[in-house]
Amino acid sequence: MSSRESILEVSALRKIFRGRTAVDGVSFRVAPGECFGLLGPNGAGKTTTIRMLYGFSPPTSGTVRLFGMDLARDWRRIRARIGVCQQENTLDPDLTVEENLLVFAGYFAIGRREARARAAELLEFFALASRARARVMDLSGGMIRRLLLARALVNRPDLLILDEPTTGLDPQSRHQVWDRVEKLKASGLSAVLTTHYMEEAARLCDRLVIIDHGKILVEGRPGELILRHVGPQVVEIGGPDGALREYLQENALPHDDLGERILLYTAGDDGRVAAVRERFCLRRCTFRDATLEDVFLRLTGRELRE
Amino acid sequence: MIRWDALSWRFIRVWRRNFVTFRRIWKVNFLTPLFEPVLFIAAFGLGFAGLVGEVRYGGEAFSYPAFLAPALIAAAVMNNAFFETTYASFVRMYYQKTFDAMLATPLSLEEIMVAEIVWSASKAAAAAAIMLGVLSLFGLMAWPQALWVLPLAFLGGIAFGAVGLFFTGIIPTIEMFNLPIFLFITPMFLFSGTFFPVSNLPLWAKPLALSFPLYHLVELCRLAGLGRSETVPLLSVGYLTVFAALFTMLALLFMRRRLIR
């Protein structure tokens, strides 16, 4: 991919804050029309990276280029062309749903009549038209998230930045958000999103990176990453015994030992795996397709991050 | 570090956001400047004036309510501007994350902060206008020069709004605003020539009163409302201007340090 083709170009981005390296040399590119994912456990540096992408947080070193412009210099022109949906609820609680969009349009110097037209269109698209005059305080979590998304689109951005767009939502709301983001994607909008829902990343992202401790561990398409780091299938074996462990060691079968459970990664047609099935899968065995979550946990470990 | 190059007329859009929000609650907001002067004039004019009789100020004798009236406006300017950029700005910054949202748009931190200060001054000037009307009904303001109160209120509003935003930049929690109010606002309210002429203070206390920005605003409001003053007016305007400029810079500096990580 040449630099002319990419809408976003991040090179050697570092952020040291209070003596701690939050982002440690991150580089990636996003092509027009692409949805790019930043995955990682809590504290991996996702939000810090995102904040540097829209010029909220100045990098310690490295560069961010958007639409061929340098963010450090042309931040104002760049921000006019991006839409940011932040993780927290940053809506104005004193204003109505519609006023939130109109006031925000004002920050982009969009004329009043044009702002009204766009607000009406966006409220319709996000199924909020009936709540246009409601106070933000009276909205549900799902509605707040949709309004944040609508607000991020009020300037008709060329790039949408989504920081954990569905965290804390119920399944219905989450699917509604995914549905809308997919529609926007289909209309050609480029997007960068962070998430720790692997299902979300697999569904929305064309390409993604998994970051941990401020560094990119892997980069690729979701399907590719699964094949490369896990294999197509997983056998979950409950209550493993010593004999199984010995067998896996002897035959050098890729697996993770979780104590109460062993995850065996397999291409499916392996004779040794068939042997495992016959000899050790008398009781508690689950055969399933590998997911991005397997990749994520294999690469970032299973310890709690708090 | 203050990025002066990032400051432009765009700040007016942030001002507009505050104005739109204010319009929703303006009726409640205007009750205070409408009734507060009535209460003060009633309490001091009916009750207290009997004890003091006339006040000698600037070489002339005034009734106590006439002496007090311009100072009430000055104090209201201080309170409106200071409370706007402390409690209200802190809520916008910390609880509502309003500034975080704005910083994802083509607005700079400098524009947002200048807008907060200018907004607080506008609110203070609006309150001053209402009080001017009420106090004029009592015949306590000399027209037409009393209209000077409005630009003075705006200047004073910038000064107190800026110092308020500076405290918002350094204060860890919202409860701790009690400290600058107790140490800064309350003493100023009492000793800035508001309730008695500073010329009545003992010699050692005078320089302290002269260092208070409220003292200068009170004196300037008296000049506008009464036609008398105990200061050199241009010096007082100069003091307020320098004070406003200094604390605007400090507010920009500390808000940048606080918000941009």
Coordinates of C-alpha atoms in Angstrom, one line a residue:
Chain A
M1 CA 0.0 0.0 0.0
S2 CA 1.6 3.3 -1.0
S3 CA 1.2 6.3 1.3
R4 CA -1.0 8.0 -1.3
E5 CA -3.6 5.3 -0.9
S6 CA -3.8 5.3 2.8
I7 CA -6.2 7.6 4.6
L8 CA -4.4 7.3 7.9
E9 CA -0.7 6.6 8.4
V10 CA 0.7 6.1 11.9
S11 CA 4.4 5.7 12.3
A12 CA 6.5 4.8 15.3
L13 CA 4.0 6.4 17.7
R14 CA 5.1 6.5 21.3
K15 CA 3.5 8.0 24.4
I16 CA 5.2 8.2 27.7
F17 CA 3.0 9.6 30.4
R18 CA 4.2 10.0 34.1
G19 CA 7.2 7.8 33.4
R20 CA 5.1 5.0 32.0
T21 CA 5.3 4.0 28.4
A22 CA 1.6 3.7 27.3
V23 CA 2.2 3.3 23.6
D24 CA 5.6 2.0 22.5
G25 CA 6.3 2.3 18.8
V26 CA 3.0 1.7 17.1
S27 CA 2.8 1.9 13.2
F28 CA -0.1 1.0 10.9
R29 CA -2.0 2.3 7.9
V30 CA -5.6 2.4 7.0
A31 CA -6.9 2.4 3.4
P32 CA -9.9 4.3 2.2
G33 CA -13.1 2.4 2.8
E34 CA -11.4 0.1 5.3
C35 CA -12.5 -0.7 8.8
F36 CA -9.4 -1.1 11.0
G37 CA -9.5 -2.5 14.5
L38 CA -7.3 -1.9 17.5
L39 CA -7.7 -4.8 19.9
G40 CA -6.2 -5.3 23.3
P41 CA -6.8 -5.9 26.9
N42 CA -7.6 -3.0 29.3
G43 CA -4.6 -0.8 29.7
A44 CA -2.9 -2.1 26.5
G45 CA -2.8 1.4 25.0
K46 CA -5.8 1.4 22.7
T47 CA -7.5 4.6 24.0
T48 CA -4.2 6.4 24.3
T49 CA -3.5 5.5 20.7
I50 CA -6.9 6.6 19.6
R51 CA -6.5 9.9 21.4
M52 CA -3.3 10.6 19.6
L53 CA -5.1 9.9 16.3
Y54 CA -7.4 12.8 16.6
G55 CA -4.9 15.2 18.2
F56 CA -6.3 15.2 21.7
S57 CA -3.1 13.8 23.2
P58 CA 0.2 14.9 21.8
P59 CA 2.6 12.0 21.0
T60 CA 5.9 11.8 22.8
S61 CA 7.4 10.8 19.4
G62 CA 6.3 9.5 16.0
T63 CA 3.9 10.9 13.5
V64 CA 0.2 10.7 12.6
R65 CA -0.8 11.6 9.0
L66 CA -4.4 11.8 8.0
F67 CA -5.6 12.5 4.4
G68 CA -2.0 13.2 3.5
M69 CA -1.7 15.9 6.1
D70 CA 0.5 16.0 9.3
L71 CA -1.7 16.0 12.4
A72 CA 0.7 18.1 14.4
R73 CA 0.5 20.9 11.9
D74 CA -2.9 20.6 10.2
W75 CA -4.9 19.4 13.2
R76 CA -7.8 21.8 12.6
R77 CA -8.3 20.8 8.9
I78 CA -8.0 17.2 9.8
R79 CA -10.5 17.4 12.7
A80 CA -13.0 19.0 10.4
R81 CA -12.9 15.7 8.4
I82 CA -13.1 13.1 11.1
G83 CA -15.9 12.0 13.4
V84 CA -15.0 10.8 16.9
C85 CA -17.2 8.7 19.1
Q86 CA -15.5 8.7 22.5
Q87 CA -15.8 5.9 25.0
E88 CA -17.5 8.0 27.7
N89 CA -20.8 9.8 27.4
T90 CA -19.8 13.3 26.4
L91 CA -23.3 14.5 25.4
D92 CA -24.7 17.7 26.8
P93 CA -27.2 16.6 29.5
D94 CA -28.8 20.0 29.6
L95 CA -29.7 19.9 25.9
T96 CA -32.3 17.9 24.0
V97 CA -31.3 15.1 21.6
E98 CA -31.7 17.4 18.6
E99 CA -29.9 20.4 20.2
N100 CA -27.0 18.1 20.9
L101 CA -26.5 17.6 17.2
L102 CA -27.2 21.3 16.3
V103 CA -24.7 22.7 18.9
F104 CA -22.1 20.1 17.8
A105 CA -22.7 21.1 14.1
G106 CA -21.9 24.7 15.3
Y107 CA -18.4 23.6 16.4
F108 CA -17.8 22.6 12.7
A109 CA -19.2 25.9 11.5
I110 CA -22.1 24.2 9.7
G111 CA -24.9 26.6 8.9
R112 CA -28.1 26.4 10.9
R113 CA -30.4 25.2 8.1
E114 CA -27.9 22.6 6.9
A115 CA -27.4 21.5 10.5
R116 CA -31.1 21.0 10.9
A117 CA -31.3 18.9 7.8
R118 CA -28.4 16.7 8.8
A119 CA -29.8 16.3 12.4
A120 CA -33.1 15.1 11.0
E121 CA -31.4 12.7 8.7
L122 CA -29.1 11.3 11.4
L123 CA -31.9 11.0 13.9
E124 CA -33.9 9.0 11.4
F125 CA -30.9 6.8 10.5
F126 CA -30.3 6.0 14.2
A127 CA -33.9 5.5 15.1
L128 CA -34.0 8.5 17.4
A129 CA -36.4 10.7 15.4
S130 CA -39.2 10.2 17.9
R131 CA -37.0 11.3 20.7
A132 CA -35.7 14.5 19.0
R133 CA -37.1 16.7 21.8
A134 CA -36.2 14.4 24.7
R135 CA -33.6 15.4 27.2
V136 CA -30.4 13.4 27.1
M137 CA -30.9 12.5 30.7
D138 CA -34.0 10.5 29.9
L139 CA -32.3 8.3 27.2
S140 CA -31.3 4.6 27.7
G141 CA -27.7 3.5 27.3
G142 CA -28.3 2.2 23.8
M143 CA -29.9 5.5 22.7
I144 CA -27.0 7.5 24.2
R145 CA -24.6 5.4 22.2
R146 CA -26.5 5.9 19.0
L147 CA -26.7 9.7 19.6
L148 CA -23.0 9.8 20.2
L149 CA -22.6 8.0 16.9
A150 CA -25.0 10.4 15.2
R151 CA -23.1 13.3 16.6
A152 CA -19.8 11.9 15.3
L153 CA -21.3 11.9 11.8
V154 CA -22.7 15.5 11.8
N155 CA -19.8 16.9 9.9
R156 CA -20.0 14.1 7.2
P157 CA -16.6 12.8 8.1
D158 CA -14.2 10.9 5.8
L159 CA -13.0 8.8 8.8
L160 CA -14.9 7.6 11.8
I161 CA -13.1 6.9 15.0
L162 CA -14.9 4.7 17.4
D163 CA -13.5 4.0 20.9
E164 CA -15.3 0.9 22.3
P165 CA -18.6 1.7 20.6
T166 CA -20.6 -1.0 22.3
T167 CA -19.1 -1.4 25.7
G168 CA -21.8 -1.7 28.4
L169 CA -24.7 -2.1 25.9
D170 CA -27.3 -4.9 26.0
P171 CA -27.2 -7.4 23.1
Q172 CA -30.1 -5.7 21.3
S173 CA -28.5 -2.3 21.4
R174 CA -25.1 -3.8 20.5
H175 CA -26.6 -5.4 17.4
Q176 CA -28.3 -2.2 16.4
V177 CA -25.0 -0.3 16.6
W178 CA -23.2 -3.0 14.6
D179 CA -26.0 -2.9 12.0
R180 CA -25.6 0.9 11.6
V181 CA -21.8 0.8 11.5
E182 CA -22.0 -1.9 8.8
K183 CA -24.4 0.3 6.8
L184 CA -21.9 3.2 7.1
K185 CA -19.1 0.9 6.0
A186 CA -21.1 -0.3 3.0
S187 CA -21.5 3.4 2.0
G188 CA -17.7 3.6 1.8
L189 CA -16.9 5.3 5.2
S190 CA -13.5 4.5 6.6
A191 CA -13.3 3.6 10.3
V192 CA -10.9 2.9 13.1
L193 CA -12.3 1.2 16.1
T194 CA -11.1 -0.2 19.4
T195 CA -12.9 -3.0 21.1
H196 CA -12.4 -5.9 23.4
Y197 CA -15.3 -7.8 22.0
M198 CA -13.8 -10.3 19.6
E199 CA -17.1 -10.9 18.0
E200 CA -17.4 -7.2 17.2
A201 CA -13.9 -7.1 15.7
A202 CA -14.5 -10.2 13.6
R203 CA -17.7 -8.9 12.3
L204 CA -16.8 -5.2 11.6
C205 CA -13.0 -5.1 10.9
D206 CA -11.4 -5.8 7.6
R207 CA -8.0 -5.7 9.2
L208 CA -6.9 -5.4 12.8
V209 CA -3.9 -5.3 15.1
I210 CA -3.8 -6.8 18.6
I211 CA -1.9 -4.6 21.0
D212 CA -0.6 -5.3 24.4
H213 CA 1.7 -3.3 26.7
G214 CA 1.7 -0.5 24.0
K215 CA 3.1 -2.7 21.3
I216 CA 1.5 -4.3 18.2
L217 CA 1.6 -8.1 18.6
V218 CA 0.1 -9.1 15.3
E219 CA -1.6 -7.5 12.3
G220 CA -3.9 -9.0 9.7
R221 CA -7.4 -9.9 8.6
P222 CA -9.4 -11.7 11.3
G223 CA -9.7 -15.0 9.4
E224 CA -5.9 -15.0 8.6
L225 CA -5.0 -14.3 12.2
I226 CA -7.1 -17.2 13.4
L227 CA -5.5 -19.6 10.9
R228 CA -2.0 -18.3 11.6
H229 CA -2.1 -18.3 15.4
V230 CA -4.6 -20.9 16.3
G231 CA -5.6 -23.1 13.4
P232 CA -9.1 -23.7 12.1
Q233 CA -10.4 -25.7 15.0
V234 CA -10.2 -26.1 18.8
V235 CA -10.8 -29.1 21.0
E236 CA -11.7 -28.2 24.5
I237 CA -11.0 -31.1 26.9
G238 CA -12.4 -30.9 30.3
G239 CA -10.8 -32.5 33.4
P240 CA -7.6 -33.5 31.7
D241 CA -5.4 -36.2 33.3
G242 CA -1.7 -36.9 33.3
A243 CA -1.9 -39.3 30.5
L244 CA -3.4 -36.7 28.2
R245 CA -0.8 -34.1 29.1
E246 CA 2.0 -36.7 28.5
Y247 CA 0.5 -37.6 25.1
L248 CA 0.3 -33.9 24.1
Q249 CA 3.9 -33.3 25.1
E250 CA 5.2 -36.4 23.3
N251 CA 3.4 -35.6 20.1
A252 CA 4.2 -31.8 20.3
L253 CA 0.5 -30.9 19.7
P254 CA -0.1 -27.1 20.1
H255 CA -2.3 -26.6 23.1
D256 CA -2.9 -24.4 26.2
D257 CA -3.1 -26.0 29.6
L258 CA -5.6 -24.1 31.8
G259 CA -5.5 -26.6 34.6
E260 CA -9.2 -27.6 34.6
R261 CA -9.3 -27.5 30.9
I262 CA -7.0 -28.0 27.9
L263 CA -7.4 -26.2 24.6
L264 CA -6.0 -28.2 21.7
Y265 CA -5.5 -26.3 18.5
T266 CA -5.9 -28.4 15.4
A267 CA -6.1 -28.3 11.6
G268 CA -8.8 -30.9 11.9
D269 CA -7.4 -33.8 9.8
D270 CA -4.5 -34.6 12.1
G271 CA -4.1 -38.3 12.9
R272 CA -2.7 -37.4 16.4
V273 CA -5.8 -35.3 17.1
A274 CA -8.0 -38.2 16.1
A275 CA -6.1 -40.3 18.6
V276 CA -6.7 -37.7 21.3
R277 CA -10.4 -37.9 20.5
E278 CA -10.6 -41.6 20.8
R279 CA -8.4 -42.0 23.8
F280 CA -9.1 -38.9 25.9
C281 CA -12.5 -37.6 24.9
L282 CA -14.7 -40.0 26.6
R283 CA -16.5 -37.4 28.7
R284 CA -16.0 -33.7 28.4
C285 CA -14.9 -32.6 25.0
T286 CA -16.1 -29.8 22.8
F287 CA -15.2 -29.5 19.2
R288 CA -15.6 -26.0 17.8
D289 CA -14.2 -23.6 15.2
A290 CA -11.4 -21.3 16.4
T291 CA -12.3 -17.7 17.0
L292 CA -10.5 -14.4 17.3
E293 CA -10.9 -14.8 21.0
D294 CA -8.6 -17.8 20.9
V295 CA -6.0 -15.7 19.1
F296 CA -6.5 -12.9 21.5
L297 CA -6.1 -15.0 24.6
R298 CA -3.1 -17.0 23.2
L299 CA -1.3 -13.8 22.4
T300 CA -2.2 -11.6 25.4
G301 CA -2.4 -14.3 28.1
R302 CA -5.2 -15.1 30.5
E303 CA -4.2 -13.0 33.5
L304 CA -6.7 -10.4 34.6
R305 CA -5.9 -6.8 33.6
E306 CA -7.2 -4.2 36.0
Chain B
M1 CA 2.8 26.3 27.2
I2 CA 0.0 28.4 25.7
R3 CA -0.6 28.0 22.0
W4 CA -1.6 31.5 21.0
D5 CA -1.7 30.6 17.3
A6 CA -4.6 28.2 18.2
L7 CA -6.8 31.0 19.3
S8 CA -9.3 32.4 16.9
W9 CA -12.8 33.8 16.7
R10 CA -14.1 30.2 16.7
F11 CA -14.4 30.6 20.5
I12 CA -17.7 32.2 19.9
R13 CA -19.2 28.8 19.0
V14 CA -18.4 27.5 22.5
W15 CA -19.9 30.7 23.9
R16 CA -23.0 29.9 21.9
R17 CA -23.2 26.4 23.4
N18 CA -23.3 28.0 26.9
F19 CA -25.8 30.5 25.8
V20 CA -28.1 27.8 24.3
T21 CA -27.9 25.9 27.6
F22 CA -28.5 29.0 29.6
R23 CA -31.6 29.9 27.6
R24 CA -33.2 26.7 28.9
I25 CA -32.8 27.9 32.5
W26 CA -32.6 31.7 32.2
K27 CA -35.8 32.4 34.1
V28 CA -34.4 30.8 37.2
N29 CA -31.0 32.4 36.6
F30 CA -32.5 35.9 36.5
L31 CA -34.4 35.6 39.7
T32 CA -31.2 36.2 41.8
P33 CA -30.1 39.5 40.2
L34 CA -33.8 40.6 40.3
F35 CA -34.5 40.0 43.9
E36 CA -31.1 40.1 45.6
P37 CA -30.7 43.9 45.4
V38 CA -34.2 44.3 46.7
L39 CA -33.3 42.2 49.7
F40 CA -30.0 44.0 50.4
I41 CA -31.5 47.5 50.0
A42 CA -34.4 46.5 52.2
A43 CA -32.2 45.1 54.9
F44 CA -29.6 47.8 54.9
G45 CA -31.8 50.7 53.8
L46 CA -34.5 50.0 56.4
G47 CA -32.6 48.3 59.2
F48 CA -29.0 49.3 59.0
A49 CA -29.1 52.8 57.7
G50 CA -30.7 54.0 60.9
L51 CA -27.4 53.1 62.7
V52 CA -25.0 54.7 60.2
G53 CA -27.0 57.6 59.0
E54 CA -25.0 59.1 56.1
V55 CA -21.7 57.9 54.7
R56 CA -19.0 60.3 53.8
Y57 CA -17.4 59.1 50.6
G58 CA -15.2 60.9 48.1
G59 CA -15.8 64.2 50.0
E60 CA -19.6 64.0 49.8
A61 CA -22.4 62.6 52.0
F62 CA -24.5 59.8 50.7
S63 CA -27.4 57.8 52.1
Y64 CA -26.3 54.3 53.0
P65 CA -28.4 52.5 50.3
A66 CA -27.0 54.9 47.6
F67 CA -23.5 54.2 48.8
L68 CA -24.2 50.4 48.9
A69 CA -26.0 50.0 45.6
P70 CA -23.0 50.2 43.1
A71 CA -21.1 47.8 45.3
L72 CA -23.9 45.3 45.2
I73 CA -23.6 45.2 41.4
A74 CA -19.8 44.8 41.6
A75 CA -20.2 41.9 44.1
A76 CA -22.8 40.3 41.9
V77 CA -20.4 40.5 38.9
M78 CA -17.7 38.8 41.0
N79 CA -20.0 36.0 42.2
N80 CA -21.6 35.4 38.8
A81 CA -18.3 35.2 36.9
F82 CA -16.4 33.3 39.6
F83 CA -19.1 30.7 40.2
E84 CA -19.5 30.2 36.5
T85 CA -15.9 29.3 35.8
T86 CA -15.4 27.3 39.0
Y87 CA -18.4 25.1 39.8
A88 CA -20.1 25.3 36.4
S89 CA -16.9 24.9 34.3
F90 CA -15.7 22.1 36.6
V91 CA -19.0 20.2 36.0
R92 CA -18.6 20.7 32.3
M93 CA -15.0 19.6 32.4
Y94 CA -15.1 16.7 34.9
Y95 CA -18.6 15.3 35.0
Q96 CA -20.1 16.1 31.6
K97 CA -16.8 15.8 29.6
T98 CA -18.0 18.7 27.5
F99 CA -14.4 19.8 26.8
D100 CA -13.3 16.3 25.8
A101 CA -16.1 16.3 23.1
M102 CA -15.1 19.7 21.9
L103 CA -11.5 18.7 21.6
A104 CA -12.5 16.2 18.9
T105 CA -13.8 19.0 16.7
P106 CA -11.9 21.9 15.0
L107 CA -11.8 23.8 18.3
S108 CA -8.6 24.4 20.3
L109 CA -8.3 24.2 24.0
E110 CA -7.4 27.9 24.1
E111 CA -10.6 28.8 22.3
I112 CA -12.7 26.7 24.7
M113 CA -11.1 28.3 27.7
V114 CA -11.4 31.8 26.4
A115 CA -15.0 31.1 25.6
E116 CA -15.6 30.0 29.2
I117 CA -14.1 33.2 30.5
V118 CA -16.0 35.4 28.0
W119 CA -19.2 33.6 28.8
S120 CA -18.8 34.1 32.5
A121 CA -18.3 37.8 31.9
S122 CA -21.4 37.9 29.6
K123 CA -23.4 36.3 32.3
A124 CA -22.0 38.7 34.9
A125 CA -22.8 41.7 32.6
A126 CA -26.4 40.4 32.1
A127 CA -26.9 40.2 35.9
A128 CA -25.4 43.7 36.3
A129 CA -27.9 45.0 33.7
I130 CA -30.8 43.6 35.6
M131 CA -29.6 44.9 38.9
L132 CA -29.0 48.3 37.3
G133 CA -32.6 48.3 36.3
V134 CA -33.9 47.3 39.7
L135 CA -31.6 49.8 41.6
S136 CA -32.6 52.6 39.2
L137 CA -36.2 52.0 40.1
F138 CA -35.2 52.8 43.7
G139 CA -33.6 56.0 42.4
L140 CA -30.2 54.8 43.5
M141 CA -28.4 55.2 40.1
A142 CA -27.3 58.4 38.4
W143 CA -28.3 58.2 34.7
P144 CA -27.1 58.2 32.0
Q145 CA -23.5 57.6 33.2
A146 CA -24.7 54.6 35.2
L147 CA -24.7 52.8 31.9
W148 CA -20.9 52.6 32.3
V149 CA -21.6 49.9 34.8
L150 CA -22.2 47.5 31.9
P151 CA -18.8 47.6 30.2
L152 CA -17.2 47.7 33.7
A153 CA -19.2 44.5 34.6
F154 CA -17.9 42.8 31.5
L155 CA -14.3 43.8 32.3
G156 CA -14.7 42.7 36.0
G157 CA -16.4 39.5 34.7
I158 CA -13.3 38.7 32.6
A159 CA -11.1 39.2 35.7
F160 CA -13.1 37.1 38.1
G161 CA -13.9 34.5 35.4
A162 CA -10.3 34.1 34.6
V163 CA -9.2 33.7 38.2
G164 CA -12.0 31.2 38.7
L165 CA -10.9 29.1 35.7
F166 CA -7.4 29.2 37.0
F167 CA -8.6 27.6 40.2
T168 CA -10.6 25.0 38.1
G169 CA -7.2 24.2 36.5
I170 CA -5.5 23.4 39.7
I171 CA -8.2 22.2 42.1
P172 CA -8.3 18.4 42.6
T173 CA -12.0 18.0 43.6
I174 CA -15.0 20.1 43.3
E175 CA -15.4 20.3 47.2
M176 CA -12.1 22.1 47.4
F177 CA -13.6 25.2 45.8
N178 CA -14.5 26.1 49.4
L179 CA -10.9 27.1 49.9
P180 CA -10.6 29.9 47.4
I181 CA -14.1 31.0 48.3
F182 CA -13.2 31.2 52.0
L183 CA -9.7 32.7 51.5
F184 CA -10.3 34.9 48.5
I185 CA -14.0 35.6 47.7
T186 CA -15.4 36.2 51.1
P187 CA -12.7 38.5 52.4
M188 CA -12.9 40.5 49.2
F189 CA -16.7 40.7 49.5
L190 CA -16.3 42.2 53.0
F191 CA -13.3 44.4 52.8
S192 CA -13.3 45.9 49.3
G193 CA -15.1 49.1 50.2
T194 CA -18.4 47.3 49.6
F195 CA -20.1 48.0 53.0
F196 CA -17.8 50.8 54.2
P197 CA -15.3 53.1 52.5
V198 CA -11.8 51.8 52.5
S199 CA -10.7 55.2 53.7
N200 CA -12.2 54.2 57.1
L201 CA -9.8 51.2 57.4
P202 CA -6.7 51.5 59.6
L203 CA -3.6 52.4 57.7
W204 CA -2.1 48.9 57.7
A205 CA -5.2 47.3 56.2
K206 CA -5.5 49.7 53.3
P207 CA -2.8 48.2 51.0
L208 CA -4.5 44.8 51.4
A209 CA -7.9 46.3 50.3
L210 CA -6.2 48.1 47.4
S211 CA -4.8 44.8 46.1
F212 CA -8.3 43.3 45.8
P213 CA -9.7 43.4 42.3
L214 CA -13.2 43.7 43.7
Y215 CA -12.1 47.0 45.4
H216 CA -11.3 48.5 42.0
L217 CA -14.5 47.2 40.5
V218 CA -16.5 48.6 43.4
E219 CA -14.8 52.0 43.0
L220 CA -15.4 52.1 39.3
C221 CA -19.1 51.1 39.7
R222 CA -19.5 53.9 42.3
L223 CA -18.0 56.4 39.8
A224 CA -20.5 55.2 37.3
G225 CA -23.5 55.0 39.6
L226 CA -22.8 57.8 42.1
G227 CA -20.5 60.1 40.2
R228 CA -17.9 59.8 43.0
S229 CA -14.8 57.6 43.5
E230 CA -11.9 57.3 45.9
T231 CA -9.5 55.9 43.3
V232 CA -7.8 57.1 40.1
P233 CA -10.3 55.5 37.7
L234 CA -7.7 54.8 34.9
L235 CA -5.4 53.1 37.4
S236 CA -8.3 50.9 38.5
V237 CA -9.2 50.0 34.9
G238 CA -5.5 49.3 34.4
Y239 CA -5.3 47.1 37.4
L240 CA -8.4 45.1 36.4
T241 CA -7.1 44.7 32.8
V242 CA -3.7 43.5 34.0
F243 CA -5.3 41.1 36.5
A244 CA -7.6 39.8 33.8
A245 CA -4.8 39.2 31.3
L246 CA -2.6 37.6 33.9
F247 CA -5.2 35.1 35.1
T248 CA -6.4 34.4 31.6
M249 CA -2.9 33.3 30.8
L250 CA -2.6 31.2 34.0
A251 CA -6.0 29.7 33.3
L252 CA -5.0 28.6 29.8
L253 CA -1.7 27.3 31.1
F254 CA -3.2 25.2 33.9
M255 CA -6.2 24.0 32.0
R256 CA -3.8 22.7 29.2
R257 CA -1.8 21.0 31.8
R258 CA -4.9 19.5 33.4
L259 CA -6.7 18.3 30.2
I260 CA -4.1 17.5 27.7
R261 CA -2.4 14.2 28.7

